[in-house]
Structures are given as C-alpha cells and as structure tokens.
Amino acid sequence: MHRNGRFAGLMIGALLLQPVLACAQVADGCYRGINLSGAEFGKPPGQINKTYVYPSERTVTYFAAQGFDTVRLPFKWERLQPDLFGPLNADELARIDKTLALLRGYAIRLILDPHNYAHYAGDVIGSEKVPVAAFADFWGRLAKHYAGQPDVVFGLMNEPSNIGTPVWVEAANAAIKSIRDTGADNIILVPGTHWTGAHSWFREEDGKSHAAAMLEITDPGANFAYEVHQYFDADFSGTKGTCDRAADAVKAVSKFTGWLKDNGKRGFLGEFGVPGAAPCVSALGDMVGEVADNPDVWTGWTYWVAGDWWSRNEPLNIQPTKDGDRPQLAGLKPFLDAPSAACAALKR
C-alpha cells in the first residue's frame, strides 16, 4: 500500500527501536487498542483476500499514527487448526506472523483472538465433538509458537456463549495450564461466558454469578486479566446502532472496576463501541476514562471495530474513509494523545 514520506520515516525508526519499545509498552500495563477485524470473516477454510483478510499496512499505519499501541486480531480457530488435536496450519500461522511483524514495525502489541464464541465447527467446547482437552491442545500449540514474546497477548476466546459457566471455567483453566506447561509467560485474557458483558458479571447464571465463578480461574504463571465487553445500546449487544443505555454501560464498567479492586484482580475491556452521534461519543470518553483512571486494575482497552473490509455504514466502525477520520475518534483521542501519568508510570 502507498505510504507517504512521513509514515515511511516512522516505519524505519520504529523498526530500529522495536525491541526496546515493545517491552516498554508491555511493562506499562496500558493497552490502548483497536480490533482490526477481517481474518474471522467467512466460513472456513475460505480463500485469503477473497473471503477473509488480514490487516493491510495502510490500515496499521493509520491507527499507529493515531496513537493506538495494541491490535486485537480476530481469527477463526478452524482455519488455524483444521483438525482438532492436529498441527496448526502453517500458511495461516504465517499470516498471523506476518501481521505481527507488521505491527512490530510500529511497536504495536498483538492480542490473539480466536473469534469462535467457544465453538468449533458449530459444536461447543465441552461437548463430545469438542472436548475440553481439544481447546487445551490448541492453546498449547499456539503458546509454544509465541512463548517468550511479551508483545503477544493470549486472548483465550471471544465471547463464550451457549456454554455453562462451570464448563467454561474448566476449559479456561485447562487452556491456561496448557499454555504455562510450554513455559510461555505471556499475559492471558480470560473472558466470562454469556458474551462476557460487564453488565451481566454479577447476574446469576448456571447457579452462580460470574463474580463468584470466575474467581475459580487459576494461573500458575500469575499473569492474567479478566476480559469483559460492554456496549451502549438497549440490550448491550452493540447491534442496534444506538447508545440508549450509555449511562448504564459506564456504570457497569465502574462496578466491574470495584470488583477487580475488591479481589485484587486485573481487567481488560476487549470490546466496546458507539455510533458517531455527539452524545454517544461523549459517553465513549466516559467509559475509556473509567479504565484510564484505574490503571492499577485495568490493563487497557481495544475499541470495536475497524478493518479493511468493514462497511462505512456500520455504526461502530472507525476505519477512516476518503472523507477522513470517523467522529468516534474524538472520544478516544484524549486517551491516545496523553495517557495518564499513573498509567505511564505503572510497571507490571
């Protein structure tokens, strides 16, 4: 992709400084990121650049220039591991590696996000067709490949759904153990079930709330954060193109902050997004402010969504158009331009 001289200079400088910058960013604990969606598109296996796509250099360049330092990368488990308990697909793994190399050119971290909702080829983890051991096997293989690379974060699973909380806790713990058994000490992001909404964290599901059940997560490496998502529309799904319940959404994240503090845990806001109307953009700043004001318990955030193939008509999309920046960027910019002093000073 075309890149102007200013961005070319940035790229060269970042390449020279990458090992130092990447480590410093991981140490500060303040992830300010974007979901670059596209690699999870289409039914597997699909065809690269026809049914699914990885982020282009042009897109990465744009978000790097805005100050984003983290990319959450959705992809399909079935593409990366075509057969359960089988090897990872070398071509697909190479595409992720190529994306990581591109991001490193701008000292941007990578969050690996199997975007499968706790399913594989339509069957849920913990079923006869997709046993817990298969999920653990997948993460053991992936962790072995990225062990010792602190700018790679392991997001266990996007929005587990239609899976009982006890089964998910068992699966998450099995995957975490498999990761640590490889010697990998990368940070792990652990979601809850029922789409891991902050608004539902304290609601009883399967006989126990997430606030109670998720305390059963165990990490031998003691390096994980709980991942929650929170949208602003009437049912908190992010599908309505409104921000009708913005105040409730911000309140839910604030309550989750209290839970993290009470239990000595860390959190990560993996998905959130708003349409471009001014009241929605203002609420967006309120939510990010809650995370930025509490860097002792919040690892950071990644906005949903952007990506080369996203329609400009998608209400939450902040992929730039020929007309320039999306309005939502104004709600994020203060936190991209000037992260809090506490955040910058924090060491993990």
mmCIF file of C-alpha atoms in Angstrom:
data_model
loop_
_atom_site.group_PDB
_atom_site.id
_atom_site.type_symbol
_atom_site.label_atom_id
_atom_site.label_comp_id
_atom_site.label_asym_id
_atom_site.label_seq_id
_atom_site.Cartn_x
_atom_site.Cartn_y
_atom_site.Cartn_z
ATOM 1 C CA MET A 1 0.000 0.000 0.000
ATOM 2 C CA HIS A 2 1.058 3.578 -0.647
ATOM 3 C CA ARG A 3 2.662 5.313 2.300
ATOM 4 C CA ASN A 4 3.790 8.919 2.371
ATOM 5 C CA GLY A 5 7.285 10.014 3.412
ATOM 6 C CA ARG A 6 6.298 10.888 6.985
ATOM 7 C CA PHE A 7 4.915 7.426 7.634
ATOM 8 C CA ALA A 8 7.874 5.795 5.883
ATOM 9 C CA GLY A 9 10.215 7.575 8.293
ATOM 10 C CA LEU A 10 8.086 6.470 11.224
ATOM 11 C CA MET A 11 8.236 2.888 9.983
ATOM 12 C CA ILE A 12 12.028 2.859 9.674
ATOM 13 C CA GLY A 13 12.533 4.422 13.096
ATOM 14 C CA ALA A 14 10.096 2.053 14.714
ATOM 15 C CA LEU A 15 11.831 -0.942 13.180
ATOM 16 C CA LEU A 16 15.142 0.165 14.661
ATOM 17 C CA LEU A 17 13.663 0.754 18.120
ATOM 18 C CA GLN A 18 11.126 -2.099 18.168
ATOM 19 C CA PRO A 19 12.729 -4.435 20.736
ATOM 20 C CA VAL A 20 13.006 -1.613 23.289
ATOM 21 C CA LEU A 21 9.583 -0.079 22.621
ATOM 22 C CA ALA A 22 7.668 -3.340 22.596
ATOM 23 C CA CYS A 23 8.987 -4.341 26.005
ATOM 24 C CA ALA A 24 8.342 -0.892 27.463
ATOM 25 C CA GLN A 25 4.757 -0.931 26.248
ATOM 26 C CA VAL A 26 4.064 -4.297 27.783
ATOM 27 C CA ALA A 27 5.602 -3.156 31.048
ATOM 28 C CA ASP A 28 3.455 -0.040 31.396
ATOM 29 C CA GLY A 29 0.245 -2.041 31.515
ATOM 30 C CA CYS A 30 -1.752 0.490 29.483
ATOM 31 C CA TYR A 31 -3.113 -1.060 26.321
ATOM 32 C CA ARG A 32 -4.853 1.442 24.044
ATOM 33 C CA GLY A 33 -6.046 -0.590 21.136
ATOM 34 C CA ILE A 34 -8.292 -1.329 18.198
ATOM 35 C CA ASN A 35 -9.946 -4.519 16.959
ATOM 36 C CA LEU A 36 -8.783 -4.942 13.352
ATOM 37 C CA SER A 37 -11.400 -7.331 12.083
ATOM 38 C CA GLY A 38 -11.434 -9.341 8.865
ATOM 39 C CA ALA A 39 -9.440 -12.533 9.427
ATOM 40 C CA GLU A 40 -12.502 -14.077 11.119
ATOM 41 C CA PHE A 41 -14.748 -13.381 8.089
ATOM 42 C CA GLY A 42 -16.346 -16.129 6.008
ATOM 43 C CA LYS A 43 -16.875 -19.820 6.537
ATOM 44 C CA PRO A 44 -13.614 -21.775 6.953
ATOM 45 C CA PRO A 45 -11.485 -22.619 5.159
ATOM 46 C CA GLY A 46 -12.293 -19.813 2.722
ATOM 47 C CA GLN A 47 -9.794 -18.066 0.485
ATOM 48 C CA ILE A 48 -7.423 -15.392 1.717
ATOM 49 C CA ASN A 49 -8.160 -11.907 0.328
ATOM 50 C CA LYS A 50 -11.400 -13.173 -1.193
ATOM 51 C CA THR A 51 -13.464 -14.409 1.744
ATOM 52 C CA TYR A 52 -11.306 -13.145 4.612
ATOM 53 C CA VAL A 53 -8.469 -10.677 5.058
ATOM 54 C CA TYR A 54 -5.709 -9.703 7.475
ATOM 55 C CA PRO A 55 -4.968 -6.022 8.237
ATOM 56 C CA SER A 56 -3.254 -4.080 5.474
ATOM 57 C CA GLU A 57 -0.161 -1.968 6.044
ATOM 58 C CA ARG A 58 -2.194 1.104 5.159
ATOM 59 C CA THR A 59 -4.673 0.388 7.959
ATOM 60 C CA VAL A 60 -1.941 -0.366 10.512
ATOM 61 C CA THR A 61 -0.130 2.821 9.509
ATOM 62 C CA TYR A 62 -3.256 4.900 10.072
ATOM 63 C CA PHE A 63 -4.007 3.552 13.554
ATOM 64 C CA ALA A 64 -0.363 3.747 14.601
ATOM 65 C CA ALA A 65 -0.352 7.412 13.620
ATOM 66 C CA GLN A 66 -3.429 7.998 15.798
ATOM 67 C CA GLY A 67 -1.594 6.625 18.843
ATOM 68 C CA PHE A 68 -3.038 3.117 19.130
ATOM 69 C CA ASP A 69 -0.444 0.745 20.593
ATOM 70 C CA THR A 70 -2.373 -2.553 20.559
ATOM 71 C CA VAL A 71 -4.269 -4.575 17.958
ATOM 72 C CA ARG A 72 -6.746 -7.269 18.900
ATOM 73 C CA LEU A 73 -6.754 -9.657 15.935
ATOM 74 C CA PRO A 74 -9.856 -11.832 15.468
ATOM 75 C CA PHE A 75 -9.328 -15.067 13.514
ATOM 76 C CA LYS A 76 -11.009 -18.456 13.122
ATOM 77 C CA TRP A 77 -9.849 -21.413 15.217
ATOM 78 C CA GLU A 78 -10.855 -23.815 12.403
ATOM 79 C CA ARG A 79 -8.556 -22.077 9.921
ATOM 80 C CA LEU A 80 -5.573 -22.117 12.232
ATOM 81 C CA GLN A 81 -6.165 -25.709 13.342
ATOM 82 C CA PRO A 82 -8.162 -27.523 10.639
ATOM 83 C CA ASP A 83 -8.343 -30.746 12.672
ATOM 84 C CA LEU A 84 -8.762 -30.920 16.433
ATOM 85 C CA PHE A 85 -5.603 -32.220 18.120
ATOM 86 C CA GLY A 86 -3.824 -31.736 14.789
ATOM 87 C CA PRO A 87 -0.975 -29.369 13.883
ATOM 88 C CA LEU A 88 -1.547 -25.691 13.254
ATOM 89 C CA ASN A 89 -1.945 -24.768 9.595
ATOM 90 C CA ALA A 90 1.445 -23.449 8.505
ATOM 91 C CA ASP A 91 0.033 -20.996 5.955
ATOM 92 C CA GLU A 92 -2.444 -19.448 8.373
ATOM 93 C CA LEU A 93 0.134 -19.237 11.132
ATOM 94 C CA ALA A 94 2.467 -17.497 8.679
ATOM 95 C CA ARG A 95 -0.244 -14.893 8.001
ATOM 96 C CA ILE A 96 -0.507 -14.159 11.710
ATOM 97 C CA ASP A 97 3.291 -13.989 11.943
ATOM 98 C CA LYS A 98 3.348 -11.562 9.011
ATOM 99 C CA THR A 99 0.768 -9.387 10.749
ATOM 100 C CA LEU A 100 2.829 -9.477 13.954
ATOM 101 C CA ALA A 101 5.930 -8.391 12.048
ATOM 102 C CA LEU A 102 3.978 -5.508 10.521
ATOM 103 C CA LEU A 103 2.693 -4.412 13.930
ATOM 104 C CA ARG A 104 6.172 -4.634 15.439
ATOM 105 C CA GLY A 105 7.316 -2.135 12.860
ATOM 106 C CA TYR A 106 5.212 0.373 14.798
ATOM 107 C CA ALA A 107 5.860 -1.106 18.264
ATOM 108 C CA ILE A 108 2.243 -2.279 18.446
ATOM 109 C CA ARG A 109 1.286 -5.317 20.514
ATOM 110 C CA LEU A 110 -0.797 -8.189 19.160
ATOM 111 C CA ILE A 111 -3.708 -9.794 21.018
ATOM 112 C CA LEU A 112 -4.542 -13.201 19.571
ATOM 113 C CA ASP A 113 -8.339 -13.602 19.484
ATOM 114 C CA PRO A 114 -9.878 -16.901 18.339
ATOM 115 C CA HIS A 115 -13.247 -15.397 17.438
ATOM 116 C CA ASN A 116 -15.336 -18.533 17.935
ATOM 117 C CA TYR A 117 -17.723 -17.917 20.846
ATOM 118 C CA ALA A 118 -16.445 -21.144 22.493
ATOM 119 C CA HIS A 119 -17.399 -23.250 19.485
ATOM 120 C CA TYR A 120 -15.512 -25.198 16.825
ATOM 121 C CA ALA A 121 -17.300 -26.025 13.540
ATOM 122 C CA GLY A 122 -20.606 -25.373 15.272
ATOM 123 C CA ASP A 123 -20.021 -27.568 18.328
ATOM 124 C CA VAL A 124 -19.441 -26.105 21.773
ATOM 125 C CA ILE A 125 -16.344 -26.666 23.887
ATOM 126 C CA GLY A 126 -17.056 -29.375 26.433
ATOM 127 C CA SER A 127 -19.210 -31.398 24.045
ATOM 128 C CA GLU A 128 -18.365 -34.878 22.790
ATOM 129 C CA LYS A 129 -17.132 -33.457 19.479
ATOM 130 C CA VAL A 130 -15.074 -30.640 21.038
ATOM 131 C CA PRO A 131 -13.774 -31.860 24.391
ATOM 132 C CA VAL A 132 -12.069 -29.503 26.811
ATOM 133 C CA ALA A 133 -8.815 -31.296 26.017
ATOM 134 C CA ALA A 134 -9.055 -30.125 22.387
ATOM 135 C CA PHE A 135 -9.223 -26.481 23.478
ATOM 136 C CA ALA A 136 -6.254 -27.009 25.783
ATOM 137 C CA ASP A 137 -4.332 -28.695 22.958
ATOM 138 C CA PHE A 138 -4.966 -25.757 20.622
ATOM 139 C CA TRP A 139 -3.655 -23.237 23.124
ATOM 140 C CA GLY A 140 -0.637 -25.371 23.966
ATOM 141 C CA ARG A 141 0.385 -25.416 20.305
ATOM 142 C CA LEU A 142 -0.195 -21.685 19.834
ATOM 143 C CA ALA A 143 1.565 -20.772 23.082
ATOM 144 C CA LYS A 144 4.599 -22.829 22.169
ATOM 145 C CA HIS A 145 4.921 -20.818 18.952
ATOM 146 C CA TYR A 146 4.693 -17.423 20.709
ATOM 147 C CA ALA A 147 6.366 -18.212 24.016
ATOM 148 C CA GLY A 148 8.898 -15.628 25.139
ATOM 149 C CA GLN A 149 7.372 -12.864 23.014
ATOM 150 C CA PRO A 150 5.950 -10.371 25.530
ATOM 151 C CA ASP A 151 4.257 -8.230 22.884
ATOM 152 C CA VAL A 152 1.932 -11.154 22.061
ATOM 153 C CA VAL A 153 -1.099 -11.476 24.329
ATOM 154 C CA PHE A 154 -3.180 -14.643 24.529
ATOM 155 C CA GLY A 155 -6.926 -13.881 24.414
ATOM 156 C CA LEU A 156 -8.408 -17.288 25.230
ATOM 157 C CA MET A 157 -11.685 -16.921 23.340
ATOM 158 C CA ASN A 158 -14.049 -14.270 22.039
ATOM 159 C CA GLU A 159 -17.363 -14.056 23.905
ATOM 160 C CA PRO A 160 -18.070 -17.634 25.010
ATOM 161 C CA SER A 161 -21.788 -18.285 24.576
ATOM 162 C CA ASN A 162 -24.209 -21.169 24.997
ATOM 163 C CA ILE A 163 -21.721 -22.822 27.317
ATOM 164 C CA GLY A 164 -22.308 -23.345 31.024
ATOM 165 C CA THR A 165 -20.156 -21.268 33.324
ATOM 166 C CA PRO A 166 -18.714 -24.320 35.155
ATOM 167 C CA VAL A 167 -17.735 -25.912 31.839
ATOM 168 C CA TRP A 168 -16.140 -22.686 30.667
ATOM 169 C CA VAL A 169 -14.159 -22.288 33.889
ATOM 170 C CA GLU A 170 -12.891 -25.858 33.461
ATOM 171 C CA ALA A 171 -11.952 -25.184 29.825
ATOM 172 C CA ALA A 172 -10.243 -21.882 30.593
ATOM 173 C CA ASN A 173 -8.206 -23.420 33.412
ATOM 174 C CA ALA A 174 -7.203 -26.336 31.172
ATOM 175 C CA ALA A 175 -6.077 -23.931 28.427
ATOM 176 C CA ILE A 176 -4.155 -21.763 30.896
ATOM 177 C CA LYS A 177 -2.353 -24.831 32.287
ATOM 178 C CA SER A 178 -1.526 -25.966 28.752
ATOM 179 C CA ILE A 179 -0.087 -22.530 27.981
ATOM 180 C CA ARG A 180 2.045 -22.446 31.107
ATOM 181 C CA ASP A 181 3.244 -26.014 30.544
ATOM 182 C CA THR A 182 5.020 -24.752 27.412
ATOM 183 C CA GLY A 183 6.973 -22.258 29.504
ATOM 184 C CA ALA A 184 5.128 -19.283 27.972
ATOM 185 C CA ASP A 185 4.698 -16.416 30.455
ATOM 186 C CA ASN A 186 2.670 -14.132 28.128
ATOM 187 C CA ILE A 187 -0.297 -12.354 29.660
ATOM 188 C CA ILE A 188 -3.587 -14.241 29.184
ATOM 189 C CA LEU A 189 -7.009 -12.606 28.794
ATOM 190 C CA VAL A 190 -9.810 -14.701 30.306
ATOM 191 C CA PRO A 191 -13.425 -13.874 29.362
ATOM 192 C CA GLY A 192 -16.565 -14.993 31.133
ATOM 193 C CA THR A 193 -19.486 -16.740 29.457
ATOM 194 C CA HIS A 194 -22.748 -15.288 28.097
ATOM 195 C CA TRP A 195 -20.760 -12.902 25.868
ATOM 196 C CA THR A 196 -18.714 -11.730 28.890
ATOM 197 C CA GLY A 197 -20.634 -8.490 29.387
ATOM 198 C CA ALA A 198 -19.606 -6.278 32.277
ATOM 199 C CA HIS A 199 -23.334 -5.594 32.776
ATOM 200 C CA SER A 200 -24.016 -9.290 33.467
ATOM 201 C CA TRP A 201 -20.964 -10.038 35.625
ATOM 202 C CA PHE A 202 -22.985 -10.001 38.829
ATOM 203 C CA ARG A 203 -26.076 -11.740 37.443
ATOM 204 C CA GLU A 204 -26.630 -15.362 38.440
ATOM 205 C CA GLU A 205 -26.038 -17.721 35.532
ATOM 206 C CA ASP A 206 -25.953 -21.501 35.861
ATOM 207 C CA GLY A 207 -26.499 -21.223 39.612
ATOM 208 C CA LYS A 208 -23.648 -18.811 40.272
ATOM 209 C CA SER A 209 -22.658 -15.293 39.204
ATOM 210 C CA HIS A 210 -19.527 -14.600 37.219
ATOM 211 C CA ALA A 211 -18.379 -12.529 40.160
ATOM 212 C CA ALA A 212 -18.193 -15.763 42.141
ATOM 213 C CA ALA A 213 -17.498 -18.405 39.474
ATOM 214 C CA MET A 214 -14.664 -16.596 37.720
ATOM 215 C CA LEU A 215 -12.678 -16.396 40.945
ATOM 216 C CA GLU A 216 -12.062 -20.115 40.331
ATOM 217 C CA ILE A 217 -9.728 -19.260 37.441
ATOM 218 C CA THR A 218 -6.199 -20.344 38.290
ATOM 219 C CA ASP A 219 -2.990 -19.340 36.533
ATOM 220 C CA PRO A 220 0.312 -20.953 37.584
ATOM 221 C CA GLY A 221 2.064 -18.004 35.941
ATOM 222 C CA ALA A 222 0.005 -15.400 37.832
ATOM 223 C CA ASN A 223 -0.231 -13.217 34.721
ATOM 224 C CA PHE A 224 -3.806 -12.902 33.530
ATOM 225 C CA ALA A 225 -6.647 -10.401 33.297
ATOM 226 C CA TYR A 226 -10.403 -10.862 33.072
ATOM 227 C CA GLU A 227 -11.747 -9.699 29.723
ATOM 228 C CA VAL A 228 -15.156 -8.030 29.573
ATOM 229 C CA HIS A 229 -17.070 -6.378 26.746
ATOM 230 C CA GLN A 230 -19.606 -3.587 27.091
ATOM 231 C CA TYR A 231 -21.815 -1.897 24.516
ATOM 232 C CA PHE A 232 -24.158 1.062 24.903
ATOM 233 C CA ASP A 233 -27.423 0.126 23.151
ATOM 234 C CA ALA A 234 -30.720 -1.110 24.603
ATOM 235 C CA ASP A 235 -29.679 -4.748 25.097
ATOM 236 C CA PHE A 236 -25.914 -4.086 25.382
ATOM 237 C CA SER A 237 -25.294 -6.133 22.222
ATOM 238 C CA GLY A 238 -23.709 -3.409 20.082
ATOM 239 C CA THR A 239 -26.035 -4.332 17.211
ATOM 240 C CA LYS A 240 -28.662 -1.581 17.409
ATOM 241 C CA GLY A 241 -26.646 1.417 16.251
ATOM 242 C CA THR A 242 -27.673 3.479 19.285
ATOM 243 C CA CYS A 243 -26.334 4.447 22.705
ATOM 244 C CA ASP A 244 -29.661 4.401 24.573
ATOM 245 C CA ARG A 245 -28.148 2.913 27.721
ATOM 246 C CA ALA A 246 -24.834 4.711 27.776
ATOM 247 C CA ALA A 247 -25.094 5.696 31.425
ATOM 248 C CA ASP A 248 -25.904 2.109 32.433
ATOM 249 C CA ALA A 249 -22.979 0.814 30.359
ATOM 250 C CA VAL A 250 -20.497 3.157 32.025
ATOM 251 C CA LYS A 251 -21.948 2.257 35.419
ATOM 252 C CA ALA A 252 -21.485 -1.462 34.660
ATOM 253 C CA VAL A 253 -17.811 -0.947 33.854
ATOM 254 C CA SER A 254 -17.390 1.130 37.021
ATOM 255 C CA LYS A 255 -18.971 -1.634 39.113
ATOM 256 C CA PHE A 256 -16.610 -4.141 37.496
ATOM 257 C CA THR A 257 -13.720 -1.859 38.461
ATOM 258 C CA GLY A 258 -14.843 -2.169 42.072
ATOM 259 C CA TRP A 259 -14.931 -5.954 41.807
ATOM 260 C CA LEU A 260 -11.380 -6.000 40.441
ATOM 261 C CA LYS A 261 -10.166 -3.830 43.318
ATOM 262 C CA ASP A 262 -12.025 -5.851 45.950
ATOM 263 C CA ASN A 263 -10.497 -9.099 44.706
ATOM 264 C CA GLY A 264 -7.011 -7.935 43.740
ATOM 265 C CA LYS A 265 -7.556 -8.802 40.060
ATOM 266 C CA ARG A 266 -6.857 -7.179 36.692
ATOM 267 C CA GLY A 267 -9.315 -6.479 33.894
ATOM 268 C CA PHE A 268 -9.305 -5.766 30.189
ATOM 269 C CA LEU A 269 -12.053 -4.053 28.151
ATOM 270 C CA GLY A 270 -11.837 -6.056 24.943
ATOM 271 C CA GLU A 271 -14.806 -4.671 23.019
ATOM 272 C CA PHE A 272 -16.904 -1.518 23.224
ATOM 273 C CA GLY A 273 -18.103 0.920 20.608
ATOM 274 C CA VAL A 274 -20.626 3.616 19.766
ATOM 275 C CA PRO A 275 -22.215 5.324 16.758
ATOM 276 C CA GLY A 276 -20.884 8.733 15.796
ATOM 277 C CA ALA A 277 -23.601 10.935 17.320
ATOM 278 C CA ALA A 278 -22.217 13.530 19.749
ATOM 279 C CA PRO A 279 -23.889 12.138 22.920
ATOM 280 C CA CYS A 280 -22.529 8.666 22.089
ATOM 281 C CA VAL A 281 -19.011 9.982 21.529
ATOM 282 C CA SER A 282 -19.198 11.776 24.882
ATOM 283 C CA ALA A 283 -20.242 8.529 26.609
ATOM 284 C CA LEU A 284 -17.381 6.743 24.873
ATOM 285 C CA GLY A 285 -14.958 9.131 26.564
ATOM 286 C CA ASP A 286 -16.636 8.472 29.921
ATOM 287 C CA MET A 287 -16.098 4.719 29.590
ATOM 288 C CA VAL A 288 -12.477 4.947 28.481
ATOM 289 C CA GLY A 289 -11.909 7.459 31.252
ATOM 290 C CA GLU A 290 -13.064 4.888 33.808
ATOM 291 C CA VAL A 291 -10.399 2.481 32.554
ATOM 292 C CA ALA A 292 -7.691 5.154 32.268
ATOM 293 C CA ASP A 293 -8.377 6.424 35.787
ATOM 294 C CA ASN A 294 -7.800 2.975 37.292
ATOM 295 C CA PRO A 295 -4.563 1.617 35.781
ATOM 296 C CA ASP A 296 -3.860 -0.315 38.967
ATOM 297 C CA VAL A 297 -6.553 -2.819 37.937
ATOM 298 C CA TRP A 298 -7.248 -2.162 34.249
ATOM 299 C CA THR A 299 -4.728 -3.485 31.720
ATOM 300 C CA GLY A 300 -6.339 -1.435 28.975
ATOM 301 C CA TRP A 301 -8.884 -1.477 26.163
ATOM 302 C CA THR A 302 -9.472 -2.249 22.484
ATOM 303 C CA TYR A 303 -12.246 -0.437 20.613
ATOM 304 C CA TRP A 304 -14.617 -2.385 18.325
ATOM 305 C CA VAL A 305 -14.275 -2.031 15.342
ATOM 306 C CA ALA A 306 -12.146 -1.267 12.270
ATOM 307 C CA GLY A 307 -10.783 -3.250 9.354
ATOM 308 C CA ASP A 308 -10.166 -3.041 5.632
ATOM 309 C CA TRP A 309 -13.424 -4.715 4.617
ATOM 310 C CA TRP A 310 -15.822 -3.095 7.082
ATOM 311 C CA SER A 311 -18.700 -1.154 5.552
ATOM 312 C CA ARG A 312 -18.635 2.581 6.122
ATOM 313 C CA ASN A 313 -22.314 2.171 7.064
ATOM 314 C CA GLU A 314 -21.504 0.054 10.114
ATOM 315 C CA PRO A 315 -22.409 2.414 13.004
ATOM 316 C CA LEU A 316 -19.469 1.499 15.258
ATOM 317 C CA ASN A 317 -16.816 1.359 12.534
ATOM 318 C CA ILE A 318 -13.876 3.787 12.829
ATOM 319 C CA GLN A 319 -11.991 2.694 9.715
ATOM 320 C CA PRO A 320 -11.211 6.023 8.001
ATOM 321 C CA THR A 321 -12.914 6.906 4.731
ATOM 322 C CA LYS A 322 -11.996 9.240 1.874
ATOM 323 C CA ASP A 323 -13.697 11.937 3.956
ATOM 324 C CA GLY A 324 -11.242 11.454 6.824
ATOM 325 C CA ASP A 325 -11.499 10.337 10.446
ATOM 326 C CA ARG A 326 -14.673 8.908 11.956
ATOM 327 C CA PRO A 327 -16.332 11.036 14.663
ATOM 328 C CA GLN A 328 -15.813 8.381 17.363
ATOM 329 C CA LEU A 329 -12.096 9.029 17.199
ATOM 330 C CA ALA A 330 -12.696 12.315 19.017
ATOM 331 C CA GLY A 331 -13.865 10.372 22.075
ATOM 332 C CA LEU A 332 -10.719 8.233 22.078
ATOM 333 C CA LYS A 333 -8.152 10.836 21.080
ATOM 334 C CA PRO A 334 -7.556 12.376 24.536
ATOM 335 C CA PHE A 335 -6.514 8.951 25.821
ATOM 336 C CA LEU A 336 -4.380 8.210 22.764
ATOM 337 C CA ASP A 337 -2.577 11.536 22.822
ATOM 338 C CA ALA A 338 -1.989 11.828 26.563
ATOM 339 C CA PRO A 339 -2.220 8.639 28.623
ATOM 340 C CA SER A 340 -2.426 9.306 32.332
ATOM 341 C CA ALA A 341 0.775 9.823 34.306
ATOM 342 C CA ALA A 342 -0.206 6.941 36.566
ATOM 343 C CA CYS A 343 -0.600 4.698 33.529
ATOM 344 C CA ALA A 344 2.742 5.684 32.062
ATOM 345 C CA ALA A 345 4.497 5.077 35.382
ATOM 346 C CA LEU A 346 2.835 1.763 36.175
ATOM 347 C CA LYS A 347 5.081 -1.308 35.986
ATOM 348 C CA ARG A 348 3.693 -4.803 35.642
#
